Structure formats: structure tokens, C-alpha cells
mmCIF file of C-alpha atoms in Angstrom:
data_model
loop_
_atom_site.group_PDB
_atom_site.id
_atom_site.type_symbol
_atom_site.label_atom_id
_atom_site.label_comp_id
_atom_site.label_asym_id
_atom_site.label_seq_id
_atom_site.Cartn_x
_atom_site.Cartn_y
_atom_site.Cartn_z
ATOM 1 C CA UNK A 11 -15.876 4.212 -17.605
ATOM 2 C CA UNK A 12 -13.101 4.531 -15.103
ATOM 3 C CA UNK A 13 -13.337 7.567 -12.861
ATOM 4 C CA UNK A 14 -11.080 9.191 -10.342
ATOM 5 C CA UNK A 15 -12.111 11.601 -7.615
ATOM 6 C CA UNK A 16 -9.692 14.038 -6.041
ATOM 7 C CA UNK A 17 -10.513 15.800 -2.782
ATOM 8 C CA UNK A 18 -10.587 18.464 -1.610
ATOM 9 C CA UNK A 19 -11.022 20.663 -4.659
ATOM 10 C CA UNK A 20 -9.587 23.673 -2.818
ATOM 11 C CA UNK A 21 -7.565 24.072 0.363
ATOM 12 C CA UNK A 22 -6.452 27.247 2.077
ATOM 13 C CA UNK A 23 -3.802 26.886 4.798
ATOM 14 C CA UNK A 24 -1.549 29.085 6.916
ATOM 15 C CA UNK A 25 2.119 28.745 6.179
ATOM 16 C CA UNK A 26 3.523 26.020 8.392
ATOM 17 C CA UNK A 27 0.324 23.953 8.474
ATOM 18 C CA UNK A 28 0.147 20.521 6.908
ATOM 19 C CA UNK A 29 -1.842 19.705 3.777
ATOM 20 C CA UNK A 30 -3.203 16.484 2.313
ATOM 21 C CA UNK A 31 -4.961 15.719 -0.953
ATOM 22 C CA UNK A 32 -6.603 12.393 -1.720
ATOM 23 C CA UNK A 33 -7.194 10.578 -4.967
ATOM 24 C CA UNK A 34 -9.793 7.794 -5.094
ATOM 25 C CA UNK A 35 -10.632 5.431 -7.902
ATOM 26 C CA UNK A 36 -13.602 3.145 -8.438
ATOM 27 C CA UNK A 37 -11.344 0.473 -9.912
ATOM 28 C CA UNK A 38 -7.903 -0.976 -9.287
ATOM 29 C CA UNK A 39 -5.064 1.059 -10.718
ATOM 30 C CA UNK A 40 -1.861 -0.179 -12.305
ATOM 31 C CA UNK A 41 0.063 2.906 -11.161
ATOM 32 C CA UNK A 42 -0.485 6.533 -10.256
ATOM 33 C CA UNK A 43 1.399 9.695 -11.079
ATOM 34 C CA UNK A 44 1.268 13.044 -9.312
ATOM 35 C CA UNK A 45 1.825 16.397 -10.987
ATOM 36 C CA UNK A 46 2.043 19.969 -9.722
ATOM 37 C CA UNK A 47 0.939 23.024 -11.661
ATOM 38 C CA UNK A 48 2.027 26.424 -10.370
ATOM 39 C CA UNK A 49 -0.329 29.371 -11.074
ATOM 40 C CA UNK A 50 0.122 30.366 -14.699
ATOM 41 C CA UNK A 51 2.376 27.378 -15.321
ATOM 42 C CA UNK A 52 2.126 23.911 -16.748
ATOM 43 C CA UNK A 53 1.835 20.534 -15.012
ATOM 44 C CA UNK A 54 5.162 19.155 -13.867
ATOM 45 C CA UNK A 55 5.720 15.527 -12.936
ATOM 46 C CA UNK A 56 6.383 14.893 -9.243
ATOM 47 C CA UNK A 57 6.384 11.143 -8.732
ATOM 48 C CA UNK A 58 5.017 7.765 -9.784
ATOM 49 C CA UNK A 59 3.766 5.040 -7.449
ATOM 50 C CA UNK A 60 3.482 1.472 -8.677
ATOM 51 C CA UNK A 61 3.447 -0.988 -5.783
ATOM 52 C CA UNK A 62 0.610 -1.681 -3.396
ATOM 53 C CA UNK A 63 1.151 0.203 -0.118
ATOM 54 C CA UNK A 64 4.098 2.120 -1.545
ATOM 55 C CA UNK A 65 5.263 5.238 0.298
ATOM 56 C CA UNK A 66 7.702 7.701 -1.235
ATOM 57 C CA UNK A 67 9.088 10.928 0.163
ATOM 58 C CA UNK A 68 10.459 14.029 -1.479
ATOM 59 C CA UNK A 69 11.629 16.410 1.241
ATOM 60 C CA UNK A 70 8.387 17.649 2.860
ATOM 61 C CA UNK A 71 6.144 15.729 0.425
ATOM 62 C CA UNK A 72 4.970 12.197 1.229
ATOM 63 C CA UNK A 73 3.146 10.118 -1.371
ATOM 64 C CA UNK A 74 1.205 6.946 -0.582
ATOM 65 C CA UNK A 75 -0.428 4.285 -2.714
ATOM 66 C CA UNK A 76 -3.206 2.335 -1.029
ATOM 67 C CA UNK A 77 -2.942 -1.361 -0.299
ATOM 68 C CA UNK A 78 -5.790 -2.115 -2.698
ATOM 69 C CA UNK A 79 -4.286 0.215 -5.335
ATOM 70 C CA UNK A 80 -7.528 2.179 -5.519
ATOM 71 C CA UNK A 81 -6.427 5.335 -3.742
ATOM 72 C CA UNK A 82 -3.460 7.556 -3.152
ATOM 73 C CA UNK A 83 -2.554 10.587 -1.096
ATOM 74 C CA UNK A 84 -0.080 13.437 -1.152
ATOM 75 C CA UNK A 85 0.820 14.978 2.184
ATOM 76 C CA UNK A 86 2.854 18.159 2.575
ATOM 77 C CA UNK A 87 4.382 18.845 5.983
ATOM 78 C CA UNK A 88 4.782 22.451 7.122
ATOM 79 C CA UNK A 89 3.600 24.129 3.933
ATOM 80 C CA UNK A 90 5.541 27.007 2.426
ATOM 81 C CA UNK A 91 4.406 29.667 -0.021
ATOM 82 C CA UNK A 92 6.358 27.830 -2.721
ATOM 83 C CA UNK A 93 3.897 24.934 -2.373
ATOM 84 C CA UNK A 94 1.102 27.036 -3.877
ATOM 85 C CA UNK A 95 -0.426 25.467 -6.963
ATOM 86 C CA UNK A 96 -2.741 22.745 -8.165
ATOM 87 C CA UNK A 97 -1.853 19.138 -7.472
ATOM 88 C CA UNK A 98 -3.160 16.536 -9.905
ATOM 89 C CA UNK A 99 -3.262 12.811 -9.538
ATOM 90 C CA UNK A 100 -3.120 10.889 -12.791
ATOM 91 C CA UNK A 101 -3.730 7.212 -12.282
ATOM 92 C CA UNK A 102 -3.414 4.641 -15.017
ATOM 93 C CA UNK A 103 -6.107 2.017 -15.218
ATOM 94 C CA UNK A 104 -5.911 -1.504 -16.545
ATOM 95 C CA UNK A 105 -5.849 -0.149 -20.104
ATOM 96 C CA UNK A 106 -2.712 1.762 -19.041
ATOM 97 C CA UNK A 107 -4.268 5.064 -20.120
ATOM 98 C CA UNK A 108 -3.815 8.027 -17.795
ATOM 99 C CA UNK A 109 -6.949 9.481 -16.216
ATOM 100 C CA UNK A 110 -6.587 12.944 -14.751
ATOM 101 C CA UNK A 111 -8.191 13.999 -11.492
ATOM 102 C CA UNK A 112 -9.760 17.447 -11.188
ATOM 103 C CA UNK A 113 -6.857 18.608 -9.042
ATOM 104 C CA UNK A 114 -6.602 20.174 -5.613
ATOM 105 C CA UNK A 115 -5.739 23.861 -5.587
ATOM 106 C CA UNK A 116 -3.616 24.830 -2.602
ATOM 107 C CA UNK A 117 -3.346 28.402 -1.347
ATOM 108 C CA UNK A 118 -0.870 29.228 1.420
ATOM 109 C CA UNK A 119 -1.172 32.354 3.549
ATOM 110 C CA UNK A 120 2.242 33.713 4.582
ATOM 111 C CA UNK B 30 16.878 24.155 -24.096
ATOM 112 C CA UNK B 31 13.100 23.893 -24.003
ATOM 113 C CA UNK B 32 11.946 20.271 -24.042
ATOM 114 C CA UNK B 33 8.375 20.888 -25.236
ATOM 115 C CA UNK B 34 7.630 24.207 -26.876
ATOM 116 C CA UNK B 35 4.372 25.687 -28.119
ATOM 117 C CA UNK B 36 3.556 28.711 -30.224
ATOM 118 C CA UNK B 37 1.924 31.059 -29.784
ATOM 119 C CA UNK B 38 1.792 31.582 -26.029
ATOM 120 C CA UNK B 39 -1.279 33.791 -26.303
ATOM 121 C CA UNK B 40 -3.917 33.827 -29.009
ATOM 122 C CA UNK B 41 -6.816 36.261 -29.084
ATOM 123 C CA UNK B 42 -9.234 35.931 -31.964
ATOM 124 C CA UNK B 43 -12.798 36.483 -33.080
ATOM 125 C CA UNK B 44 -15.524 33.866 -33.166
ATOM 126 C CA UNK B 45 -15.686 32.046 -36.477
ATOM 127 C CA UNK B 46 -11.984 32.362 -37.262
ATOM 128 C CA UNK B 47 -9.625 29.455 -37.927
ATOM 129 C CA UNK B 48 -6.387 29.223 -35.965
ATOM 130 C CA UNK B 49 -3.473 26.855 -35.424
ATOM 131 C CA UNK B 50 -1.247 26.087 -32.459
ATOM 132 C CA UNK B 51 2.135 24.467 -33.009
ATOM 133 C CA UNK B 52 4.015 22.102 -30.742
ATOM 134 C CA UNK B 53 7.511 20.687 -30.918
ATOM 135 C CA UNK B 54 9.412 18.372 -28.595
ATOM 136 C CA UNK B 55 13.155 17.726 -28.647
ATOM 137 C CA UNK B 56 13.100 14.823 -26.194
ATOM 138 C CA UNK B 57 13.018 12.108 -28.833
ATOM 139 C CA UNK B 58 9.649 10.892 -27.513
ATOM 140 C CA UNK B 59 7.316 8.777 -29.594
ATOM 141 C CA UNK B 60 4.029 10.050 -28.182
ATOM 142 C CA UNK B 61 2.533 13.522 -28.122
ATOM 143 C CA UNK B 62 -0.730 14.838 -26.689
ATOM 144 C CA UNK B 63 -3.048 17.796 -26.753
ATOM 145 C CA UNK B 64 -4.906 18.768 -23.588
ATOM 146 C CA UNK B 65 -7.507 21.445 -22.960
ATOM 147 C CA UNK B 66 -7.616 23.105 -19.542
ATOM 148 C CA UNK B 67 -10.674 25.170 -18.777
ATOM 149 C CA UNK B 68 -11.067 27.932 -16.212
ATOM 150 C CA UNK B 69 -11.813 25.368 -13.491
ATOM 151 C CA UNK B 70 -8.413 23.755 -14.082
ATOM 152 C CA UNK B 71 -9.871 20.532 -15.438
ATOM 153 C CA UNK B 72 -7.287 18.877 -17.716
ATOM 154 C CA UNK B 73 -9.049 17.091 -20.545
ATOM 155 C CA UNK B 74 -7.109 14.996 -23.011
ATOM 156 C CA UNK B 75 -8.117 15.687 -26.588
ATOM 157 C CA UNK B 76 -5.742 13.717 -28.797
ATOM 158 C CA UNK B 77 -2.721 11.505 -28.603
ATOM 159 C CA UNK B 78 -0.332 10.575 -31.405
ATOM 160 C CA UNK B 79 2.257 7.832 -31.363
ATOM 161 C CA UNK B 80 4.862 8.011 -34.101
ATOM 162 C CA UNK B 81 2.617 10.220 -36.214
ATOM 163 C CA UNK B 82 -0.382 7.918 -35.785
ATOM 164 C CA UNK B 83 -3.531 8.968 -33.970
ATOM 165 C CA UNK B 84 -4.102 6.680 -30.963
ATOM 166 C CA UNK B 85 -6.435 8.661 -28.730
ATOM 167 C CA UNK B 86 -9.263 10.770 -30.055
ATOM 168 C CA UNK B 87 -11.551 11.766 -27.216
ATOM 169 C CA UNK B 88 -14.967 13.275 -27.750
ATOM 170 C CA UNK B 89 -13.840 16.482 -29.384
ATOM 171 C CA UNK B 90 -15.758 18.478 -32.016
ATOM 172 C CA UNK B 91 -14.462 17.776 -35.500
ATOM 173 C CA UNK B 92 -13.606 21.464 -35.785
ATOM 174 C CA UNK B 93 -10.419 20.410 -33.989
ATOM 175 C CA UNK B 94 -7.946 18.634 -36.224
ATOM 176 C CA UNK B 95 -4.501 17.525 -35.080
ATOM 177 C CA UNK B 96 -1.679 17.055 -37.542
ATOM 178 C CA UNK B 97 1.617 15.340 -36.919
ATOM 179 C CA UNK B 98 4.103 15.910 -39.754
ATOM 180 C CA UNK B 99 6.765 13.950 -37.849
ATOM 181 C CA UNK B 100 7.073 12.480 -34.384
ATOM 182 C CA UNK B 101 8.625 15.658 -32.983
ATOM 183 C CA UNK B 102 5.726 17.874 -33.999
ATOM 184 C CA UNK B 103 2.016 17.876 -33.248
ATOM 185 C CA UNK B 104 -0.026 20.835 -34.384
ATOM 186 C CA UNK B 105 -3.631 21.635 -33.570
ATOM 187 C CA UNK B 106 -5.881 23.389 -36.048
ATOM 188 C CA UNK B 107 -9.226 24.754 -34.942
ATOM 189 C CA UNK B 108 -11.905 25.772 -37.413
ATOM 190 C CA UNK B 109 -14.829 28.121 -36.811
ATOM 191 C CA UNK B 110 -13.774 29.089 -33.310
ATOM 192 C CA UNK B 111 -16.499 29.375 -30.672
ATOM 193 C CA UNK B 112 -16.614 31.185 -27.338
ATOM 194 C CA UNK B 113 -16.453 27.844 -25.505
ATOM 195 C CA UNK B 114 -13.089 27.094 -27.094
ATOM 196 C CA UNK B 115 -11.484 29.707 -24.837
ATOM 197 C CA UNK B 116 -9.084 27.791 -22.610
ATOM 198 C CA UNK B 117 -5.417 26.975 -22.154
ATOM 199 C CA UNK B 118 -4.211 24.288 -24.541
ATOM 200 C CA UNK B 119 -1.255 22.190 -23.461
ATOM 201 C CA UNK B 120 0.887 20.018 -25.624
ATOM 202 C CA UNK B 121 2.721 17.160 -23.897
ATOM 203 C CA UNK B 122 4.961 14.284 -24.833
ATOM 204 C CA UNK B 123 6.005 10.985 -23.326
ATOM 205 C CA UNK B 124 8.472 8.305 -24.257
ATOM 206 C CA UNK B 125 6.108 5.625 -25.515
ATOM 207 C CA UNK B 126 2.599 6.564 -24.420
ATOM 208 C CA UNK B 127 1.930 3.940 -21.790
ATOM 209 C CA UNK B 128 0.279 4.942 -18.530
ATOM 210 C CA UNK B 129 3.604 4.477 -16.751
ATOM 211 C CA UNK B 130 5.350 7.158 -18.781
ATOM 212 C CA UNK B 131 6.045 10.608 -17.409
ATOM 213 C CA UNK B 132 4.377 13.298 -19.455
ATOM 214 C CA UNK B 133 6.306 16.471 -20.208
ATOM 215 C CA UNK B 134 4.148 19.506 -20.810
ATOM 216 C CA UNK B 135 4.701 22.573 -22.916
ATOM 217 C CA UNK B 136 4.117 26.045 -21.457
ATOM 218 C CA UNK B 137 0.574 26.232 -22.795
ATOM 219 C CA UNK B 138 -1.278 28.439 -25.271
ATOM 220 C CA UNK B 139 -3.948 30.676 -23.790
ATOM 221 C CA UNK B 140 -6.699 30.974 -26.391
ATOM 222 C CA UNK B 141 -9.301 33.700 -25.973
ATOM 223 C CA UNK B 142 -12.228 33.786 -28.381
ATOM 224 C CA UNK B 143 -14.134 37.074 -28.462
#
């Protein structure tokens, strides 16, 4: 079946450092969504990428969809303590069903 | 106004008991989901209903039975609870259930089985 790998599983950074999480699929994706879950909270939608090579920005967050639509990345510039949480990619395959990555848990030292 | 609500927020119970978790969404969405999130944060979809009809039923023990009385509600009943059922259960909804739809999650129900 379709699988998605998200790396790294954990990342510990100093406040102000950059952070990147990657999402890789074995098959071509129709689109990909990213969600953030704060500690003790629930997943909250961040963004959706649909087009090959698409890049979207939300303040310090930059999201990219690979040219082959098999991978995606989320980059945070100059992390803040408010960025703490687990970031999930949720790509949709050709059957348009969402597949959830294992998430990347980000810890930020003040 | 809470878009997706779940009750209870916490549930502590003994092994072998039967319990239910309720979910309601006021977004007018057609599709609702139940997810299980274990201690390692893995989000596993369990069920999905579209307009009261079951459309996704992942490999879940048949002790878990979802019920959707109407498209705004999706409840989860669990029989004969086991230690391994301890997890956070999230209800979610989306407009139509396609992979392009944003999913809106409830606050979660933390189930602890003793």
C-alpha cells in the first residue's frame, strides 16, 4: 500500500535556529496537507499544496511540494517557542484518501 | 462556538468495561472520522462516515463500533476495553471526505484503561 515517511522524528533546536521537516512518498501524490499539533492539543490544518513545485509561505513557515509530487518539506525560519509541537504531513494518494505521516516533534529551547 | 466537540475529555475505566465517546460537529460537513493517537503520536484513522454511511473501516477490532445517528454526530462505542486501547481518540470532520478537504479535529478524548 501507499506509504509516507516523515523525517526527522524528533528535532531539538535553540530558539532562533531554523528547522525543516521532510515528507517522502513512494508514489505520486495528488496533493499534500500539513497540520500542527501543539502539546496536549489537536491537529490543526496549516496548508495544502496541490501543484508540482509549489511553494507557499506563511510568515516564517515555507512549504514546498516537489517537482515529481512525491515529497514535500516544511521549513521554519528563526524558530520561536510558539513553534513547539508535532508537525504532520498528510498526503493524498491517487485514491484521494489522506495518509498520515508519523509526524516530526519539534522542541525549542528558549 | 466549538466546531467539533467531543465528550468526555478524559475517560478512565477498568479493563473489560464498555464505554462510549460522543462527537458532534456544527460545520455542516458531510464526512466525519475517528482517529486513534497512541503515545508515540502516530495518528491512525479508524473509521470514516459520509452522510451517515460508513466509507472507511480500517483494520480495527470489532470491539469498536461507530454509530452515526445523523451527519452531525459520530459516536464511538468500545466493548470489553483492553489495556492497549489506552490512547487519545480524535473525532474530525471535513466537507465531503476527499483527500483535498481540510480536516477539522475535535479536542480529543484521553482514554486510560486500568
